[in-house]
Coordinates of N, CA and C in Angstrom, one line a residue:
M1 N 104.5 -14.7 -4.3 CA 103.6 -15.4 -3.4 C 102.9 -14.4 -2.4
N2 N 103.7 -13.4 -2.0 CA 103.2 -12.4 -1.0 C 102.0 -11.7 -1.6
V3 N 102.0 -11.3 -2.9 CA 100.9 -10.6 -3.5 C 99.7 -11.5 -3.5
A4 N 99.9 -12.8 -3.9 CA 98.7 -13.7 -4.0 C 98.1 -13.9 -2.6
L5 N 98.9 -14.0 -1.5 CA 98.4 -14.1 -0.2 C 97.6 -12.9 0.2
W6 N 98.2 -11.7 -0.1 CA 97.4 -10.4 0.2 C 96.1 -10.4 -0.5
I7 N 96.0 -10.8 -1.7 CA 94.8 -10.8 -2.5 C 93.8 -11.7 -1.8
L8 N 94.2 -12.9 -1.5 CA 93.4 -13.9 -0.8 C 92.9 -13.4 0.6
Q9 N 93.8 -12.8 1.3 CA 93.5 -12.3 2.6 C 92.4 -11.2 2.5
I10 N 92.6 -10.3 1.6 CA 91.7 -9.1 1.5 C 90.3 -9.7 1.0
L11 N 90.3 -10.5 0.1 CA 89.0 -11.1 -0.4 C 88.3 -11.9 0.7
L12 N 89.0 -12.7 1.4 CA 88.4 -13.5 2.5 C 88.0 -12.6 3.6
A13 N 88.8 -11.6 3.9 CA 88.4 -10.7 5.0 C 87.1 -9.9 4.6
L14 N 87.0 -9.4 3.4 CA 85.8 -8.7 3.0 C 84.6 -9.6 3.1
L15 N 84.7 -10.8 2.6 CA 83.6 -11.8 2.7 C 83.2 -12.1 4.1
F16 N 84.1 -12.4 5.0 CA 83.8 -12.7 6.3 C 83.3 -11.5 7.1
L17 N 83.9 -10.3 6.8 CA 83.4 -9.1 7.5 C 82.0 -8.8 7.2
A18 N 81.6 -8.9 5.9 CA 80.2 -8.7 5.5 C 79.3 -9.7 6.1
A19 N 79.7 -11.0 6.1 CA 78.9 -12.1 6.7 C 78.7 -11.9 8.2
G20 N 79.8 -11.5 8.8 CA 79.8 -11.4 10.3 C 79.0 -10.2 10.7
L21 N 79.1 -9.1 10.0 CA 78.3 -7.9 10.4 C 76.8 -8.1 10.1
T22 N 76.5 -8.9 9.1 CA 75.1 -9.2 8.8 C 74.6 -10.0 9.9
K23 N 75.3 -11.1 10.3 CA 74.8 -12.0 11.4 C 74.7 -11.2 12.7
M24 N 75.5 -10.2 12.9 CA 75.4 -9.5 14.2 C 74.3 -8.5 14.2
S25 N 73.9 -7.9 13.0 CA 73.0 -6.8 13.0 C 71.6 -7.1 12.5
V26 N 71.4 -8.2 11.8 CA 70.1 -8.5 11.2 C 69.4 -9.6 12.1
D27 N 68.2 -9.4 12.3 CA 67.4 -10.3 13.1 C 67.4 -11.7 12.4
K28 N 67.5 -12.7 13.2 CA 67.7 -14.1 12.5 C 66.4 -14.4 11.7
N29 N 65.3 -13.9 12.1 CA 64.1 -14.2 11.3 C 64.1 -13.7 9.9
K30 N 64.9 -12.6 9.7 CA 65.0 -12.0 8.4 C 66.1 -12.7 7.6
L31 N 66.9 -13.5 8.3 CA 68.0 -14.2 7.6 C 67.5 -15.6 7.1
R32 N 66.4 -16.1 7.6 CA 66.0 -17.5 7.3 C 65.9 -17.8 5.9
D33 N 65.4 -16.9 5.0 CA 65.3 -17.2 3.6 C 66.6 -17.5 3.0
R34 N 67.6 -16.7 3.3 CA 69.0 -16.8 2.7 C 69.8 -17.9 3.5
L35 N 69.6 -18.0 4.8 CA 70.4 -18.8 5.6 C 69.5 -19.7 6.5
P36 N 69.0 -20.8 5.9 CA 68.0 -21.6 6.6 C 68.6 -22.3 7.9
Y37 N 69.9 -22.4 8.0 CA 70.4 -23.0 9.2 C 70.2 -22.2 10.4
V38 N 69.9 -20.9 10.3 CA 69.7 -20.1 11.5 C 68.6 -20.6 12.4
E39 N 67.7 -21.5 11.9 CA 66.7 -22.1 12.7 C 67.3 -22.9 13.9
D40 N 68.5 -23.4 13.7 CA 69.1 -24.2 14.7 C 69.8 -23.4 15.8
Y41 N 69.8 -22.1 15.7 CA 70.5 -21.3 16.7 C 69.7 -20.1 17.2
T42 N 70.0 -19.7 18.4 CA 69.3 -18.5 19.0 C 69.9 -17.3 18.3
Q43 N 69.3 -16.1 18.6 CA 69.7 -14.9 18.1 C 71.1 -14.6 18.7
G44 N 71.3 -14.9 20.0 CA 72.6 -14.6 20.6 C 73.7 -15.5 20.0
Q45 N 73.4 -16.7 19.7 CA 74.4 -17.6 19.0 C 74.8 -17.1 17.6
M46 N 73.8 -16.6 16.9 CA 74.0 -16.0 15.6 C 74.9 -14.8 15.7
R47 N 74.7 -14.0 16.7 CA 75.5 -12.8 16.9 C 76.9 -13.2 17.3
A48 N 77.1 -14.2 18.1 CA 78.4 -14.7 18.4 C 79.2 -15.2 17.2
I49 N 78.5 -16.0 16.4 CA 79.1 -16.5 15.2 C 79.5 -15.3 14.3
G50 N 78.7 -14.3 14.2 CA 79.0 -13.1 13.4 C 80.2 -12.4 14.0
A51 N 80.2 -12.3 15.3 CA 81.4 -11.6 15.9 C 82.7 -12.3 15.7
I52 N 82.6 -13.6 15.8 CA 83.8 -14.4 15.5 C 84.3 -14.2 14.0
E53 N 83.4 -14.2 13.1 CA 83.7 -14.0 11.7 C 84.3 -12.6 11.5
A54 N 83.7 -11.6 12.1 CA 84.1 -10.2 11.9 C 85.5 -10.0 12.5
V55 N 85.7 -10.5 13.7 CA 87.0 -10.3 14.3 C 88.1 -11.1 13.6
A56 N 87.8 -12.3 13.1 CA 88.8 -13.0 12.3 C 89.1 -12.3 11.0
A57 N 88.1 -11.6 10.4 CA 88.3 -10.9 9.1 C 89.3 -9.8 9.4
V58 N 89.1 -9.1 10.5 CA 90.1 -8.0 10.8 C 91.4 -8.6 11.1
G59 N 91.5 -9.7 11.7 CA 92.7 -10.4 12.0 C 93.5 -10.9 10.8
L60 N 92.7 -11.1 9.7 CA 93.4 -11.5 8.4 C 94.2 -10.5 7.8
V61 N 93.9 -9.2 8.1 CA 94.6 -8.1 7.4 C 95.4 -7.2 8.3
L62 N 94.8 -6.8 9.4 CA 95.4 -5.7 10.3 C 96.7 -6.1 10.8
P63 N 96.9 -7.2 11.5 CA 98.3 -7.5 12.0 C 99.4 -7.5 11.0
E64 N 99.1 -8.2 9.9 CA 100.1 -8.2 8.8 C 100.4 -6.9 8.2
A65 N 99.3 -6.1 8.0 CA 99.5 -4.8 7.4 C 100.2 -3.8 8.3
T66 N 100.0 -3.9 9.6 CA 100.6 -2.9 10.5 C 102.0 -3.4 11.0
G67 N 102.2 -4.7 10.9 CA 103.5 -5.2 11.5 C 103.4 -5.4 13.0
I68 N 102.2 -5.2 13.6 CA 102.1 -5.4 15.0 C 101.5 -6.8 15.2
A69 N 102.3 -7.6 15.8 CA 101.9 -9.0 16.1 C 101.4 -9.7 14.8
P70 N 102.2 -9.8 13.8 CA 101.8 -10.4 12.5 C 101.5 -11.9 12.6
V71 N 101.9 -12.5 13.7 CA 101.6 -13.9 13.9 C 100.1 -14.1 14.0
L72 N 99.3 -13.1 14.4 CA 97.9 -13.2 14.5 C 97.2 -13.4 13.2
T73 N 97.8 -13.0 12.1 CA 97.2 -13.2 10.7 C 97.0 -14.7 10.4
P74 N 98.1 -15.5 10.5 CA 97.8 -16.9 10.2 C 97.0 -17.6 11.3
L75 N 97.0 -17.1 12.5 CA 96.1 -17.7 13.5 C 94.7 -17.3 13.2
A76 N 94.4 -16.1 12.7 CA 93.0 -15.8 12.3 C 92.6 -16.7 11.1
A77 N 93.5 -16.9 10.2 CA 93.1 -17.8 9.1 C 92.9 -19.2 9.5
A78 N 93.7 -19.7 10.5 CA 93.5 -21.0 11.0 C 92.1 -21.1 11.8
G79 N 91.8 -20.0 12.5 CA 90.5 -20.0 13.2 C 89.3 -20.0 12.2
L80 N 89.5 -19.3 11.1 CA 88.4 -19.4 10.1 C 88.3 -20.8 9.4
A81 N 89.5 -21.4 9.3 CA 89.4 -22.8 8.7 C 88.7 -23.7 9.7
I82 N 88.9 -23.6 11.0 CA 88.2 -24.4 12.0 C 86.7 -24.0 11.9
T83 N 86.4 -22.7 11.8 CA 85.0 -22.3 11.7 C 84.3 -22.9 10.5
M84 N 85.0 -23.0 9.4 CA 84.5 -23.6 8.1 C 84.3 -25.1 8.3
V85 N 85.1 -25.8 9.0 CA 84.9 -27.2 9.3 C 83.7 -27.4 10.1
L86 N 83.5 -26.6 11.1 CA 82.3 -26.7 12.0 C 81.0 -26.3 11.1
A87 N 81.1 -25.3 10.3 CA 80.0 -24.9 9.4 C 79.6 -26.1 8.5
A88 N 80.7 -26.7 7.9 CA 80.4 -27.8 7.0 C 79.7 -29.0 7.7
L89 N 80.1 -29.2 9.0 CA 79.4 -30.3 9.8 C 77.9 -29.9 10.0
V90 N 77.6 -28.7 10.3 CA 76.2 -28.2 10.4 C 75.5 -28.4 9.1
H91 N 76.0 -28.0 8.0 CA 75.4 -28.1 6.7 C 75.2 -29.6 6.3
R92 N 76.2 -30.4 6.6 CA 76.1 -31.8 6.3 C 75.0 -32.5 7.1
R93 N 74.9 -32.1 8.4 CA 73.8 -32.6 9.2 C 72.4 -32.3 8.7
R94 N 72.3 -31.0 8.1 CA 71.1 -30.6 7.6 C 70.9 -31.0 6.2
K95 N 71.8 -31.8 5.6 CA 71.7 -32.3 4.3 C 71.8 -31.2 3.2
E96 N 72.6 -30.2 3.5 CA 72.8 -29.0 2.6 C 74.2 -29.1 2.0
S97 N 74.4 -28.4 1.0 CA 75.7 -28.4 0.3 C 76.8 -27.8 1.2
I98 N 77.9 -28.4 1.1 CA 79.1 -27.9 1.9 C 80.2 -27.4 0.9
A99 N 79.9 -27.2 -0.3 CA 80.8 -26.8 -1.3 C 81.5 -25.4 -1.0
V100 N 80.7 -24.5 -0.6 CA 81.2 -23.1 -0.3 C 82.1 -23.2 0.9
N101 N 81.7 -24.0 1.9 CA 82.5 -24.2 3.1 C 83.8 -24.8 2.8
L102 N 83.9 -25.7 1.9 CA 85.1 -26.3 1.5 C 86.1 -25.4 0.8
V103 N 85.5 -24.6 -0.1 CA 86.3 -23.6 -0.8 C 86.9 -22.5 0.2
L104 N 86.0 -22.0 1.1 CA 86.5 -21.1 2.1 C 87.5 -21.7 3.0
L105 N 87.3 -23.0 3.4 CA 88.3 -23.7 4.2 C 89.6 -23.8 3.5
A106 N 89.6 -24.1 2.2 CA 90.9 -24.2 1.4 C 91.6 -22.9 1.3
V107 N 90.9 -21.8 1.1 CA 91.5 -20.5 1.0 C 92.1 -20.1 2.4
A108 N 91.3 -20.3 3.4 CA 91.9 -20.0 4.8 C 93.1 -20.9 5.1
L109 N 93.1 -22.1 4.7 CA 94.3 -22.9 4.9 C 95.5 -22.4 4.1
V110 N 95.3 -22.0 2.9 CA 96.4 -21.5 2.1 C 97.0 -20.3 2.7
I111 N 96.1 -19.4 3.3 CA 96.6 -18.2 4.0 C 97.4 -18.6 5.2
A112 N 96.8 -19.5 6.0 CA 97.4 -19.9 7.3 C 98.8 -20.5 7.0
I113 N 98.9 -21.4 6.1 CA 100.2 -22.0 5.8 C 101.1 -21.1 5.2
G114 N 100.7 -20.2 4.2 CA 101.5 -19.3 3.6 C 102.1 -18.2 4.5
R115 N 101.3 -17.8 5.5 CA 101.8 -16.8 6.4 C 102.6 -17.4 7.6
F116 N 102.4 -18.7 7.9 CA 103.2 -19.3 8.9 C 104.6 -19.6 8.4
L117 N 104.8 -19.8 7.1 CA 106.1 -20.2 6.6 C 106.9 -18.9 6.4

């Protein structure tokens, strides 16, 4: 089980780190084609969302890997699960698909539960 959790943690961390860094560094006008929901947010809000995703990505791996405050790993996963619930609500309101949000929510929940136990 530990190996499976590590694989999920690393994959989810890489995905959210890439997404977070992109949202923090790319102008929202350049993101509109790939992420139409950015129209609903200011540049600052997009950067904040990106920062949350990037910090959570680091939190998925670093605490557990170093043994320093490993309780932060399941908390980061739980935070990403909450983020995906909120993202799904935004996409639902915009009448967009929430399938990716639900998959990422499920993976984050598996990590959170697996690391809390």
